[in-house]
Amino acid sequence: MSKAAITGIHGYVPDYILTNAELERMVDTNDEWITSRTGIKERHILKGEGMGSSHMGSKAVAGLLEKMNIKPEQVDLLICATTTPDYVFPCTANLICDMVGIRNIGSFDIQAACSGFLYALTIGTQFIETGKYRKVIVVGADKMSAITDYTDRTTCVLFGDGAGAVMLEPNDEGVGVLDSIIKSDGSGQNHLLQKAGGSRYPPSHETVEKRWHYVYQDGPSVFKFAVKNMADVSAEIMERNHLSGSDVAWLVPHQANKRIIDATAHRMGIESDRVMLNIHKYGNTTAATIPLCLFDYESQLKKGDNLIMAAFGGGFTWGAAYIKWAY
Ligand code: UT7
């Protein structure tokens, strides 16, 4: 059976940079608190009326196709992980395909909050491993600024906008996505959610007044679950693949909080110089954090490098993947 290998990666962040200094003028916060508690210095924000996650996702996909010299008609499937779809329906994957000229293929969204990219990658991998498709694009795209309450200092400092896309293709050289684990526990639903806008609480004057269309997060509770579960699932995937810390070239963690990343790396026995980190530049871009890390570090990756991806997010959802880099 062929493995699914990541054969290309591209990322996109919008131009506007929201710094800690600007946030200091918006809410009662300061650079020292944000930097020491989260590791974030700045984040990119998508500005402009009528602009959604698809605008960033399509830039990432168009860049990927151009870079790999692949025509839209060669793509077999496109999966988009997002928590901030442009619309309730149609899905953002459909919109991205339309924007880049990909027609008449399957495309759909996956919603697993900050673990969305890992979930979508796991699903995309199955289509390659079964032999059904040969070119699958997995996108992570989120416009978190659309659901961030810029009067709430406990959440508005955390999030940013961005997108990343990878190409999956069959490989028989022993490289690619070698294993993945995805998990969820819906009893965590009330700790991290956007309460209104879905079928339970459709938009109304009351939901707007109560600010239910914004991210709500009980930070300390989520922090506790994130530290434990991201470290546990990373240890689990390493154990079942007989990997020790020294076998791992790179940890590719979801970028929610530098302290969570450090705790995960410590548990895995991985030194900080082998941990991909870009939270200082982008903040938490939800489904885009992992592909944006790969994009930023692409030039440092070597064929055969062992990568462990790990994520934790709303739901709760979490997971890990073991990848042997293919190029
Ligand atoms: O990506 C999806 C999963 N999400 C996560 O993994 C995020 C998990 N949680 C976290 O990363 C952290 O809990 C936060 C970064 C959100 C918060 O950090 P914390 O160390 O847990 O702070 P805290 O919520 O316990 O707040 C400590 C203090 C509070 O003040 P008092 O009650 O001690 O007086 C907060 O009101 O810090 C205050 N505070 C702030 N102060 C300045 C909260 N936000 C801010 C702020 N600026 N932006």
GROMACS .gro file of C-alpha atoms and ligand atoms in nm:
model
  375
    1MET     CA    1   0.000   0.000   0.000
    2SER     CA    2   0.133   0.345  -0.093
    3LYS     CA    3   0.167   0.602   0.181
    4ALA     CA    4   0.035   0.956   0.146
    5ALA     CA    5   0.327   1.197   0.130
    6ILE     CA    6   0.319   1.572   0.164
    7THR     CA    7   0.485   1.677  -0.163
    8GLY     CA    8   0.434   2.053  -0.138
    9ILE     CA    9   0.333   2.324   0.103
   10HIS     CA   10   0.230   2.687   0.074
   11GLY     CA   11   0.103   2.946   0.319
   12TYR     CA   12  -0.061   3.285   0.322
   13VAL     CA   13  -0.116   3.552   0.585
   14PRO     CA   14  -0.286   3.887   0.518
   15ASP     CA   15  -0.080   4.209   0.519
   16TYR     CA   16  -0.224   4.392   0.820
   17ILE     CA   17  -0.023   4.332   1.138
   18LEU     CA   18  -0.196   4.378   1.474
   19THR     CA   19   0.079   4.431   1.732
   20ASN     CA   20   0.069   4.399   2.109
   21ALA     CA   21   0.121   4.778   2.120
   22GLU     CA   22  -0.200   4.834   1.921
   23LEU     CA   23  -0.390   4.592   2.148
   24GLU     CA   24  -0.266   4.792   2.448
   25ARG     CA   25  -0.462   5.086   2.305
   26MET     CA   26  -0.777   4.873   2.258
   27VAL     CA   27  -0.809   4.680   2.588
   28ASP     CA   28  -0.650   4.676   2.934
   29THR     CA   29  -0.347   4.463   2.847
   30ASN     CA   30   0.026   4.500   2.798
   31ASP     CA   31   0.306   4.352   2.591
   32GLU     CA   32   0.473   4.195   2.896
   33TRP     CA   33   0.158   4.000   2.994
   34ILE     CA   34   0.085   3.881   2.640
   35THR     CA   35   0.446   3.782   2.570
   36SER     CA   36   0.510   3.603   2.899
   37ARG     CA   37   0.171   3.422   2.913
   38THR     CA   38   0.136   3.328   2.546
   39GLY     CA   39   0.454   3.400   2.346
   40ILE     CA   40   0.260   3.618   2.099
   41LYS     CA   41   0.403   3.948   1.971
   42GLU     CA   42   0.183   4.015   1.668
   43ARG     CA   43  -0.080   3.857   1.446
   44HIS     CA   44  -0.202   3.917   1.089
   45ILE     CA   45  -0.559   4.033   1.031
   46LEU     CA   46  -0.765   4.006   0.711
   47LYS     CA   47  -0.923   4.345   0.646
   48GLY     CA   48  -1.188   4.440   0.392
   49GLU     CA   49  -1.562   4.393   0.362
   50GLY     CA   50  -1.676   4.061   0.224
   51MET     CA   51  -1.341   3.892   0.280
   52GLY     CA   52  -1.351   3.543   0.435
   53SER     CA   53  -1.137   3.240   0.507
   54SER     CA   54  -1.169   3.131   0.143
   55HIS     CA   55  -0.975   3.438   0.028
   56MET     CA   56  -0.675   3.325   0.233
   57GLY     CA   57  -0.723   2.953   0.158
   58SER     CA   58  -0.738   3.023  -0.216
   59LYS     CA   59  -0.414   3.222  -0.201
   60ALA     CA   60  -0.244   2.929  -0.027
   61VAL     CA   61  -0.382   2.678  -0.281
   62ALA     CA   62  -0.304   2.896  -0.585
   63GLY     CA   63   0.052   2.942  -0.456
   64LEU     CA   64   0.085   2.568  -0.399
   65LEU     CA   65  -0.029   2.480  -0.751
   66GLU     CA   66   0.200   2.740  -0.906
   67LYS     CA   67   0.500   2.632  -0.700
   68MET     CA   68   0.445   2.265  -0.787
   69ASN     CA   69   0.355   2.336  -1.150
   70ILE     CA   70   0.030   2.142  -1.110
   71LYS     CA   71  -0.280   2.243  -1.307
   72PRO     CA   72  -0.617   2.281  -1.131
   73GLU     CA   73  -0.762   1.999  -1.344
   74GLN     CA   74  -0.504   1.753  -1.207
   75VAL     CA   75  -0.636   1.784  -0.849
   76ASP     CA   76  -0.864   1.497  -0.735
   77LEU     CA   77  -0.999   1.621  -0.401
   78LEU     CA   78  -0.979   1.929  -0.179
   79ILE     CA   79  -1.050   1.929   0.195
   80CYS     CA   80  -1.062   2.251   0.396
   81ALA     CA   81  -1.033   2.257   0.774
   82THR     CA   82  -1.193   2.571   0.913
   83THR     CA   83  -1.385   2.696   1.213
   84THR     CA   84  -1.462   3.026   1.043
   85PRO     CA   85  -1.624   2.924   0.714
   86ASP     CA   86  -1.727   3.210   0.484
   87TYR     CA   87  -2.090   3.095   0.507
   88VAL     CA   88  -2.291   2.837   0.701
   89PHE     CA   89  -2.323   2.687   0.354
   90PRO     CA   90  -2.191   2.634   0.090
   91CYS     CA   91  -1.869   2.511   0.239
   92THR     CA   92  -1.541   2.701   0.214
   93ALA     CA   93  -1.372   2.418   0.019
   94ASN     CA   94  -1.628   2.471  -0.262
   95LEU     CA   95  -1.545   2.843  -0.266
   96ILE     CA   96  -1.169   2.786  -0.270
   97CYS     CA   97  -1.201   2.545  -0.563
   98ASP     CA   98  -1.405   2.803  -0.754
   99MET     CA   99  -1.150   3.078  -0.684
  100VAL     CA  100  -0.855   2.877  -0.813
  101GLY     CA  101  -1.035   2.716  -1.108
  102ILE     CA  102  -1.068   2.363  -0.971
  103ARG     CA  103  -1.396   2.219  -1.103
  104ASN     CA  104  -1.599   1.899  -1.083
  105ILE     CA  105  -1.414   1.728  -0.801
  106GLY     CA  106  -1.518   1.650  -0.444
  107SER     CA  107  -1.451   1.927  -0.195
  108PHE     CA  108  -1.573   1.961   0.161
  109ASP     CA  109  -1.500   2.121   0.498
  110ILE     CA  110  -1.390   1.962   0.824
  111GLN     CA  111  -1.468   2.132   1.153
  112ALA     CA  112  -1.250   2.019   1.441
  113ALA     CA  113  -1.148   2.363   1.572
  114CYS     CA  114  -0.772   2.388   1.633
  115SER     CA  115  -0.723   2.019   1.551
  116GLY     CA  116  -0.892   2.067   1.213
  117PHE     CA  117  -0.579   2.041   1.000
  118LEU     CA  118  -0.475   1.715   1.168
  119TYR     CA  119  -0.825   1.572   1.118
  120ALA     CA  120  -0.832   1.682   0.751
  121LEU     CA  121  -0.483   1.544   0.691
  122THR     CA  122  -0.588   1.210   0.840
  123ILE     CA  123  -0.894   1.199   0.614
  124GLY     CA  124  -0.701   1.303   0.303
  125THR     CA  125  -0.444   1.033   0.375
  126GLN     CA  126  -0.712   0.763   0.353
  127PHE     CA  127  -0.807   0.862  -0.003
  128ILE     CA  128  -0.444   0.824  -0.111
  129GLU     CA  129  -0.377   0.501   0.080
  130THR     CA  130  -0.684   0.330  -0.068
  131GLY     CA  131  -0.561   0.421  -0.415
  132LYS     CA  132  -0.876   0.619  -0.495
  133TYR     CA  133  -0.703   0.951  -0.556
  134ARG     CA  134  -0.350   1.066  -0.649
  135LYS     CA  135  -0.359   1.439  -0.572
  136VAL     CA  136  -0.539   1.556  -0.259
  137ILE     CA  137  -0.509   1.913  -0.128
  138VAL     CA  138  -0.558   1.970   0.244
  139VAL     CA  139  -0.611   2.333   0.348
  140GLY     CA  140  -0.629   2.491   0.692
  141ALA     CA  141  -0.782   2.842   0.677
  142ASP     CA  142  -0.924   3.059   0.952
  143LYS     CA  143  -1.028   3.420   0.983
  144MET     CA  144  -1.040   3.419   1.362
  145SER     CA  145  -1.074   3.799   1.366
  146ALA     CA  146  -1.433   3.746   1.243
  147ILE     CA  147  -1.533   3.579   1.571
  148THR     CA  148  -1.297   3.758   1.811
  149ASP     CA  149  -1.439   4.008   2.060
  150TYR     CA  150  -1.195   4.299   2.056
  151THR     CA  151  -1.336   4.423   2.389
  152ASP     CA  152  -1.245   4.095   2.568
  153ARG     CA  153  -0.880   4.105   2.671
  154THR     CA  154  -0.882   3.736   2.769
  155THR     CA  155  -0.932   3.624   2.406
  156CYS     CA  156  -0.858   3.913   2.167
  157VAL     CA  157  -0.482   3.896   2.221
  158LEU     CA  158  -0.468   3.529   2.121
  159PHE     CA  159  -0.595   3.494   1.766
  160GLY     CA  160  -0.484   3.580   1.413
  161ASP     CA  161  -0.584   3.504   1.053
  162GLY     CA  162  -0.406   3.286   0.799
  163ALA     CA  163  -0.409   2.979   0.576
  164GLY     CA  164  -0.183   2.695   0.470
  165ALA     CA  165  -0.221   2.417   0.214
  166VAL     CA  166  -0.041   2.089   0.148
  167MET     CA  167  -0.046   1.849  -0.147
  168LEU     CA  168  -0.077   1.478  -0.070
  169GLU     CA  169   0.042   1.224  -0.327
  170PRO     CA  170   0.114   0.849  -0.317
  171ASN     CA  171   0.466   0.742  -0.225
  172ASP     CA  172   0.628   0.396  -0.214
  173GLU     CA  173   0.967   0.491  -0.068
  174GLY     CA  174   0.861   0.460   0.297
  175VAL     CA  175   0.810   0.832   0.351
  176GLY     CA  176   0.485   1.021   0.409
  177VAL     CA  177   0.214   1.017   0.674
  178LEU     CA  178   0.305   0.696   0.860
  179ASP     CA  179   0.055   0.718   1.147
  180SER     CA  180  -0.205   0.947   1.297
  181ILE     CA  181  -0.432   0.959   1.600
  182ILE     CA  182  -0.743   1.177   1.629
  183LYS     CA  183  -0.948   1.206   1.947
  184SER     CA  184  -1.240   1.405   2.088
  185ASP     CA  185  -1.431   1.456   2.410
  186GLY     CA  186  -1.752   1.655   2.370
  187SER     CA  187  -1.786   1.703   2.744
  188GLY     CA  188  -1.535   1.988   2.696
  189GLN     CA  189  -1.782   2.179   2.476
  190ASN     CA  190  -1.859   2.460   2.721
  191HIS     CA  191  -1.498   2.556   2.788
  192LEU     CA  192  -1.428   2.681   2.436
  193LEU     CA  193  -1.703   2.767   2.191
  194GLN     CA  194  -1.889   3.016   1.975
  195LYS     CA  195  -2.235   2.976   2.120
  196ALA     CA  196  -2.459   3.138   1.858
  197GLY     CA  197  -2.490   3.129   1.481
  198GLY     CA  198  -2.563   2.758   1.450
  199SER     CA  199  -2.895   2.572   1.476
  200ARG     CA  200  -2.915   2.581   1.856
  201TYR     CA  201  -2.902   2.958   1.884
  202PRO     CA  202  -2.962   3.111   1.541
  203PRO     CA  203  -2.866   3.479   1.513
  204SER     CA  204  -3.108   3.712   1.689
  205HIS     CA  205  -3.090   4.053   1.856
  206GLU     CA  206  -3.054   3.869   2.185
  207THR     CA  207  -2.757   3.653   2.072
  208VAL     CA  208  -2.581   3.963   1.938
  209GLU     CA  209  -2.645   4.159   2.258
  210LYS     CA  210  -2.509   3.870   2.465
  211ARG     CA  211  -2.197   3.860   2.243
  212TRP     CA  212  -2.256   3.491   2.170
  213HIS     CA  213  -2.115   3.520   1.817
  214TYR     CA  214  -1.766   3.557   1.955
  215VAL     CA  215  -1.520   3.299   2.086
  216TYR     CA  216  -1.579   3.220   2.451
  217GLN     CA  217  -1.289   3.051   2.628
  218ASP     CA  218  -1.235   2.945   2.986
  219GLY     CA  219  -0.860   2.982   2.937
  220PRO     CA  220  -0.722   2.811   3.248
  221SER     CA  221  -0.946   2.501   3.203
  222VAL     CA  222  -0.856   2.470   2.835
  223PHE     CA  223  -0.489   2.519   2.924
  224LYS     CA  224  -0.501   2.225   3.168
  225PHE     CA  225  -0.664   1.988   2.916
  226ALA     CA  226  -0.439   2.110   2.632
  227VAL     CA  227  -0.115   2.052   2.821
  228LYS     CA  228  -0.215   1.702   2.927
  229ASN     CA  229  -0.378   1.579   2.608
  230MET     CA  230  -0.129   1.722   2.359
  231ALA     CA  231   0.158   1.570   2.555
  232ASP     CA  232  -0.025   1.237   2.608
  233VAL     CA  233  -0.116   1.191   2.242
  234SER     CA  234   0.235   1.287   2.129
  235ALA     CA  235   0.382   1.032   2.370
  236GLU     CA  236   0.130   0.771   2.247
  237ILE     CA  237   0.220   0.813   1.880
  238MET     CA  238   0.593   0.804   1.961
  239GLU     CA  239   0.558   0.490   2.173
  240ARG     CA  240   0.358   0.296   1.919
  241ASN     CA  241   0.610   0.385   1.648
  242HIS     CA  242   0.909   0.307   1.875
  243LEU     CA  243   1.042   0.664   1.857
  244SER     CA  244   1.242   0.839   2.128
  245GLY     CA  245   1.298   1.214   2.148
  246SER     CA  246   1.629   1.187   1.965
  247ASP     CA  247   1.459   1.018   1.666
  248VAL     CA  248   1.233   1.317   1.610
  249ALA     CA  249   1.377   1.587   1.384
  250TRP     CA  250   1.088   1.830   1.442
  251LEU     CA  251   0.787   1.874   1.665
  252VAL     CA  252   0.518   2.062   1.472
  253PRO     CA  253   0.277   2.177   1.741
  254HIS     CA  254  -0.047   2.371   1.719
  255GLN     CA  255   0.039   2.730   1.815
  256ALA     CA  256  -0.204   2.829   2.093
  257ASN     CA  257   0.036   2.911   2.374
  258LYS     CA  258   0.414   2.884   2.394
  259ARG     CA  259   0.384   2.738   2.744
  260ILE     CA  260   0.171   2.447   2.612
  261ILE     CA  261   0.423   2.391   2.331
  262ASP     CA  262   0.717   2.391   2.577
  263ALA     CA  263   0.540   2.142   2.807
  264THR     CA  264   0.468   1.906   2.515
  265ALA     CA  265   0.827   1.924   2.389
  266HIS     CA  266   0.960   1.861   2.740
  267ARG     CA  267   0.741   1.551   2.782
  268MET     CA  268   0.865   1.421   2.444
  269GLY     CA  269   1.231   1.487   2.524
  270ILE     CA  270   1.272   1.732   2.235
  271GLU     CA  271   1.501   2.035   2.265
  272SER     CA  272   1.355   2.374   2.174
  273ASP     CA  273   1.572   2.407   1.861
  274ARG     CA  274   1.373   2.117   1.709
  275VAL     CA  275   1.032   2.268   1.783
  276MET     CA  276   0.862   2.468   1.507
  277LEU     CA  277   0.748   2.798   1.645
  278ASN     CA  278   0.580   3.094   1.478
  279ILE     CA  279   0.321   3.193   1.740
  280HIS     CA  280   0.513   3.518   1.800
  281LYS     CA  281   0.435   3.628   1.440
  282TYR     CA  282   0.086   3.492   1.380
  283GLY     CA  283  -0.082   3.413   1.716
  284ASN     CA  284  -0.331   3.128   1.709
  285THR     CA  285  -0.462   3.085   1.354
  286THR     CA  286  -0.661   2.772   1.448
  287ALA     CA  287  -0.658   2.528   1.151
  288ALA     CA  288  -0.374   2.718   0.982
  289THR     CA  289  -0.108   2.693   1.255
  290ILE     CA  290   0.044   2.358   1.153
  291PRO     CA  291   0.061   2.418   0.774
  292LEU     CA  292   0.197   2.769   0.837
  293CYS     CA  293   0.471   2.615   1.053
  294LEU     CA  294   0.561   2.370   0.775
  295PHE     CA  295   0.564   2.658   0.527
  296ASP     CA  296   0.793   2.873   0.743
  297TYR     CA  297   1.034   2.585   0.812
  298GLU     CA  298   1.018   2.420   0.468
  299SER     CA  299   1.375   2.513   0.373
  300GLN     CA  300   1.510   2.346   0.691
  301LEU     CA  301   1.334   2.012   0.630
  302LYS     CA  302   1.522   1.718   0.481
  303LYS     CA  303   1.392   1.402   0.315
  304GLY     CA  304   1.351   1.131   0.578
  305ASP     CA  305   1.315   1.372   0.874
  306ASN     CA  306   1.075   1.238   1.138
  307LEU     CA  307   0.807   1.495   1.223
  308ILE     CA  308   0.547   1.472   1.498
  309MET     CA  309   0.248   1.702   1.456
  310ALA     CA  310   0.029   1.761   1.760
  311ALA     CA  311  -0.281   1.971   1.820
  312PHE     CA  312  -0.551   2.043   2.074
  313GLY     CA  313  -0.866   2.251   2.036
  314GLY     CA  314  -1.232   2.318   2.100
  315GLY     CA  315  -1.467   2.024   2.129
  316PHE     CA  316  -1.244   1.912   2.284
  317THR     CA  317  -1.053   1.767   1.990
  318TRP     CA  318  -0.691   1.665   1.977
  319GLY     CA  319  -0.449   1.441   1.791
  320ALA     CA  320  -0.103   1.371   1.656
  321ALA     CA  321   0.056   1.255   1.332
  322TYR     CA  322   0.389   1.088   1.256
  323ILE     CA  323   0.532   1.194   0.922
  324LYS     CA  324   0.855   1.108   0.742
  325TRP     CA  325   0.927   1.413   0.532
  326ALA     CA  326   0.923   1.329   0.162
  327TYR     CA  327   1.147   1.593   0.002
  328UT7     O1  328  -0.615   2.670   2.050
  328UT7     C1  329  -0.723   2.611   2.114
  328UT7     C2  330  -0.695   2.577   2.254
  328UT7     N1  331  -0.668   2.694   2.333
  328UT7     C3  332  -0.566   2.693   2.416
  328UT7     O2  333  -0.492   2.599   2.420
  328UT7     C4  334  -0.549   2.812   2.509
  328UT7     C5  335  -0.534   2.763   2.650
  328UT7     N2  336  -0.527   2.867   2.749
  328UT7     C6  337  -0.427   2.957   2.757
  328UT7     O3  338  -0.341   2.960   2.673
  328UT7     C7  339  -0.420   3.049   2.876
  328UT7     O4  340  -0.515   3.007   2.972
  328UT7     C8  341  -0.446   3.199   2.842
  328UT7     C9  342  -0.331   3.254   2.762
  328UT7    C10  343  -0.575   3.214   2.763
  328UT7    C11  344  -0.458   3.279   2.971
  328UT7     O5  345  -0.339   3.264   3.047
  328UT7     P1  346  -0.345   3.223   3.201
  328UT7     O6  347  -0.209   3.220   3.251
  328UT7     O7  348  -0.427   3.100   3.212
  328UT7     O8  349  -0.419   3.349   3.264
  328UT7     P2  350  -0.556   3.354   3.344
  328UT7     O9  351  -0.672   3.339   3.251
  328UT7    O10  352  -0.550   3.265   3.464
  328UT7    O11  353  -0.552   3.505   3.394
  328UT7    C12  354  -0.455   3.551   3.489
  328UT7    C13  355  -0.478   3.698   3.514
  328UT7    C14  356  -0.622   3.733   3.546
  328UT7    O12  357  -0.622   3.840   3.639
  328UT7     P3  358  -0.646   3.814   3.794
  328UT7    O13  359  -0.780   3.748   3.804
  328UT7    O14  360  -0.533   3.724   3.837
  328UT7    O15  361  -0.639   3.950   3.852
  328UT7    C15  362  -0.677   3.782   3.416
  328UT7    O16  363  -0.785   3.869   3.432
  328UT7    O17  364  -0.446   3.772   3.394
  328UT7    C16  365  -0.557   3.854   3.359
  328UT7     N3  366  -0.561   3.865   3.214
  328UT7    C17  367  -0.493   3.960   3.146
  328UT7     N4  368  -0.413   4.060   3.189
  328UT7    C18  369  -0.356   4.139   3.093
  328UT7    C19  370  -0.627   3.787   3.126
  328UT7     N5  371  -0.603   3.830   3.001
  328UT7    C20  372  -0.520   3.936   3.009
  328UT7    C21  373  -0.461   4.022   2.916
  328UT7     N6  374  -0.381   4.120   2.961
  328UT7     N7  375  -0.479   4.008   2.784
   0.00000   0.00000   0.00000
